[in-house]
C-alpha positions as protocol buffer text, in pm:
chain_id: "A"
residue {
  index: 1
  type: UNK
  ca { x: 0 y: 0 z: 0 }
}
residue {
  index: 2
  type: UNK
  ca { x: 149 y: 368 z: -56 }
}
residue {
  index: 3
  type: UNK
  ca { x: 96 y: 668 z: 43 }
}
residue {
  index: 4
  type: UNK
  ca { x: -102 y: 742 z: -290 }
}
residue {
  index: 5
  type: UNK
  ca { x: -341 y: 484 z: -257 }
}
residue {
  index: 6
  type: UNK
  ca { x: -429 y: 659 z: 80 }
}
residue {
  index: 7
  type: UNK
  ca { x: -438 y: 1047 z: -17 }
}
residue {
  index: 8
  type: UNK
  ca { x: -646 y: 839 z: -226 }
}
residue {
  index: 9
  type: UNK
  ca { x: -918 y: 748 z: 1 }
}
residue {
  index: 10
  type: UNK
  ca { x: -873 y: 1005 z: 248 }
}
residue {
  index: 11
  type: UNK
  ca { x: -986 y: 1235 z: -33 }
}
residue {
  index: 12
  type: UNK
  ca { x: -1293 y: 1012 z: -104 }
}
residue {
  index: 13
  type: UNK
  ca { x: -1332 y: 1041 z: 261 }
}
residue {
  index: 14
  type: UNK
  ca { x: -1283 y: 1405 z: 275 }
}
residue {
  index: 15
  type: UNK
  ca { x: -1546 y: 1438 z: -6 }
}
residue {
  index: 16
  type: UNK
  ca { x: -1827 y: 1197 z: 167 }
}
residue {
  index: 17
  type: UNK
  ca { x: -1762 y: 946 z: -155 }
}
residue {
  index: 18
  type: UNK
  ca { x: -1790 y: 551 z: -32 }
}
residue {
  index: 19
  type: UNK
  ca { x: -1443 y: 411 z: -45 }
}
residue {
  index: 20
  type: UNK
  ca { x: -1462 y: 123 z: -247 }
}
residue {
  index: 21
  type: UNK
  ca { x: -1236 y: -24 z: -505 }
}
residue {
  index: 22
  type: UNK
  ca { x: -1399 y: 133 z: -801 }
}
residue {
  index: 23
  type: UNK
  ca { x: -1389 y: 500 z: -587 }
}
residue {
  index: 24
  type: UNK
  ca { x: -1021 y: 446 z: -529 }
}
residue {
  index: 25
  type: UNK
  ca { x: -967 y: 366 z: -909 }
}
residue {
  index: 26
  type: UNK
  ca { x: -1105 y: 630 z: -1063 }
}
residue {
  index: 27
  type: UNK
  ca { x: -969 y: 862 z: -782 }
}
residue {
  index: 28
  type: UNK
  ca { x: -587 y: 750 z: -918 }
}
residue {
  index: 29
  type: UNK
  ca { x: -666 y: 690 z: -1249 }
}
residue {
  index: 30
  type: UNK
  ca { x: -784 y: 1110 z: -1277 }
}
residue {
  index: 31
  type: UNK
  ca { x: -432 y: 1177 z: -1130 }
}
residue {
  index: 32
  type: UNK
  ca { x: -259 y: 958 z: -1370 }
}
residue {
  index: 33
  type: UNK
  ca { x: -206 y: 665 z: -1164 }
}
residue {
  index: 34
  type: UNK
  ca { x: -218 y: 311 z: -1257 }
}
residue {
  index: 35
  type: UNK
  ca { x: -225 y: 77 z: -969 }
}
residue {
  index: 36
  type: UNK
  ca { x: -252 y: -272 z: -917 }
}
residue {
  index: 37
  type: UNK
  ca { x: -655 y: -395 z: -872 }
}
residue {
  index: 38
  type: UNK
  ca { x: -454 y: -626 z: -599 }
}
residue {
  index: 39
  type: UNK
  ca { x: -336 y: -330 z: -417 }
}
residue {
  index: 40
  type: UNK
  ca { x: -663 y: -92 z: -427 }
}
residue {
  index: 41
  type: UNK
  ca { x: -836 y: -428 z: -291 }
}
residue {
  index: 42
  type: UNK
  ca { x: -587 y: -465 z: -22 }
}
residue {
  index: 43
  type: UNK
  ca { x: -596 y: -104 z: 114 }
}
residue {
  index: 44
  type: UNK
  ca { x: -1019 y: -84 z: 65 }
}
residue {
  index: 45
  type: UNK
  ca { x: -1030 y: -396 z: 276 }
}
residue {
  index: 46
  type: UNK
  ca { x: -752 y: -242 z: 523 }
}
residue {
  index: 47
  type: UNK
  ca { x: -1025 y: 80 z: 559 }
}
residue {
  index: 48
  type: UNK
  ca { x: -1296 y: -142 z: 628 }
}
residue {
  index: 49
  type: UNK
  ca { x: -1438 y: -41 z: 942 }
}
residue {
  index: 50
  type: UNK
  ca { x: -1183 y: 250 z: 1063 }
}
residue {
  index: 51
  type: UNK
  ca { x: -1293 y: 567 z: 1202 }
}
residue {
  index: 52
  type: UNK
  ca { x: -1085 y: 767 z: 930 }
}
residue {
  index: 53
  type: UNK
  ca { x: -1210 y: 1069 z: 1161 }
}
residue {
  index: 54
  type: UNK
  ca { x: -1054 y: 946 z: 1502 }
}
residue {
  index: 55
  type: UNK
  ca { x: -762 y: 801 z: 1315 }
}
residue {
  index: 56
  type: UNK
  ca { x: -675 y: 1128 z: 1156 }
}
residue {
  index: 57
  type: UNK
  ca { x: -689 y: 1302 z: 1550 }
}
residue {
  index: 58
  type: UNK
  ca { x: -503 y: 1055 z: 1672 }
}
residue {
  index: 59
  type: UNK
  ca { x: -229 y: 1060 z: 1398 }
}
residue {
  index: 60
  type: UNK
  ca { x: -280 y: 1473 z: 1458 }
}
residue {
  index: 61
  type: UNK
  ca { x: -221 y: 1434 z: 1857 }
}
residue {
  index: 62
  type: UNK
  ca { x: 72 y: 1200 z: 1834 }
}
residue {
  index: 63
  type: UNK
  ca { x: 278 y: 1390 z: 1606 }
}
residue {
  index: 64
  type: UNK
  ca { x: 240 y: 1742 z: 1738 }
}
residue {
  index: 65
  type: UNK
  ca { x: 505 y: 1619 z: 2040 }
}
residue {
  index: 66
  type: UNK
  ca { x: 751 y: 1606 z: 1797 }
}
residue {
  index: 67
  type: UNK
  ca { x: 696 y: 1947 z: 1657 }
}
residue {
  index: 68
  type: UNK
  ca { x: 691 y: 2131 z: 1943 }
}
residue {
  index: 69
  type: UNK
  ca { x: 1101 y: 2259 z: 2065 }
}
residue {
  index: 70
  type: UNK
  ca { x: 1232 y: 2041 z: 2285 }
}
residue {
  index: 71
  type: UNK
  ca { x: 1230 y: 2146 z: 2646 }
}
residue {
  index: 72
  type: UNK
  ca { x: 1623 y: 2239 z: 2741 }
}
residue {
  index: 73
  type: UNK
  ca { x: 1631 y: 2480 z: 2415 }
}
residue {
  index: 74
  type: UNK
  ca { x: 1568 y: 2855 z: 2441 }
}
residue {
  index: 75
  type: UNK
  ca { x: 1439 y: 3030 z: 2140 }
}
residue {
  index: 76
  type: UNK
  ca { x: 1629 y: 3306 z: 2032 }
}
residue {
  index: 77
  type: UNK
  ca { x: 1390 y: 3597 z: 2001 }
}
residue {
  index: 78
  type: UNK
  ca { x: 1477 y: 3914 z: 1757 }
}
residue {
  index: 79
  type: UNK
  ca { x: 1443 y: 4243 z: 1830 }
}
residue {
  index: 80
  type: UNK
  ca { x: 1111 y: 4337 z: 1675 }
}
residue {
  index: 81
  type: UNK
  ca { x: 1188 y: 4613 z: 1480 }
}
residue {
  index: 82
  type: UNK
  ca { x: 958 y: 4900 z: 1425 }
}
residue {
  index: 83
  type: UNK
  ca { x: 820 y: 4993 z: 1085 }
}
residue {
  index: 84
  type: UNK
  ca { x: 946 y: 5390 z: 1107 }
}
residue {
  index: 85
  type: UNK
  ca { x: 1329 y: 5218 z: 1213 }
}
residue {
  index: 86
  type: UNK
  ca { x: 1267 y: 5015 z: 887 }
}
residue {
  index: 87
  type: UNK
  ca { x: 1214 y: 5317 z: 635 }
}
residue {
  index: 88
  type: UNK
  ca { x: 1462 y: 5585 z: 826 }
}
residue {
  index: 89
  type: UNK
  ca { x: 1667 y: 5249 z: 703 }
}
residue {
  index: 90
  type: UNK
  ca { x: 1546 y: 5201 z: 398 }
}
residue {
  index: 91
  type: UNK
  ca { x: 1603 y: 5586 z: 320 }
}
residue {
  index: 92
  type: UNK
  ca { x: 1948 y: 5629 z: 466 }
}
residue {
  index: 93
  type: UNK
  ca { x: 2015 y: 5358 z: 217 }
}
residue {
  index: 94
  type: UNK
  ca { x: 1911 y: 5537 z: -82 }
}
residue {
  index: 95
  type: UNK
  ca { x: 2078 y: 5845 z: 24 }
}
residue {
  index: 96
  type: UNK
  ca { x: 2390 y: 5644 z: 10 }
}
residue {
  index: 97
  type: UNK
  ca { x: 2315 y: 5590 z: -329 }
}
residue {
  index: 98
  type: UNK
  ca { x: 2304 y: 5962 z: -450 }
}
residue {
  index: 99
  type: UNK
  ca { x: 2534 y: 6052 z: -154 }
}
């Protein structure tokens, strides 16, 4: 099963469309992609009975851990500047120009 054959079905899903082997097909086939009838069989009887909904928040909980910065790391924070500092800039660097 790839990842294709999923976006696959989670678009079906997405778009309240039955996944079912024919769904999937057509699904790939209007993206250009010729898969195995083995394959789309495989991964429509793999769906059968999953909450695609809960699976999605659960997929959604368990990787946001691993975005977040890890704890011992500080974030370096910029000075915000301001947006009259950035055009007396801007300026004094045009003057330069015809200085």
């Amino acid at each position: 099963m790839n990842m294709k054959d999923v976006y696959a079905a989670l678009l079906l899903h997405s778009a309240g469309q039955p996944i079912n082997e024919a769904n999937v097909s057509k699904v790939l086939g209007a993206a250009g992609i010729t898969e195995e009838a083995a394959k789309v069989k495989a991964l429509v009887a793999a769906l059968e009975g999953v909450n695609i909904e809960e699976a999605c928040a659960k997929a959604a909980l368990a990787a946001a851990p691993a975005a977040a910065p890890a704890e011992g790391k500080k974030e370096e924070k910029k000075p915000e500047v301001s947006e009259e500092k950035k055009e007396e800039e801007a300026a004094a660097g045009l003057a330069s120009l015809f200085g």
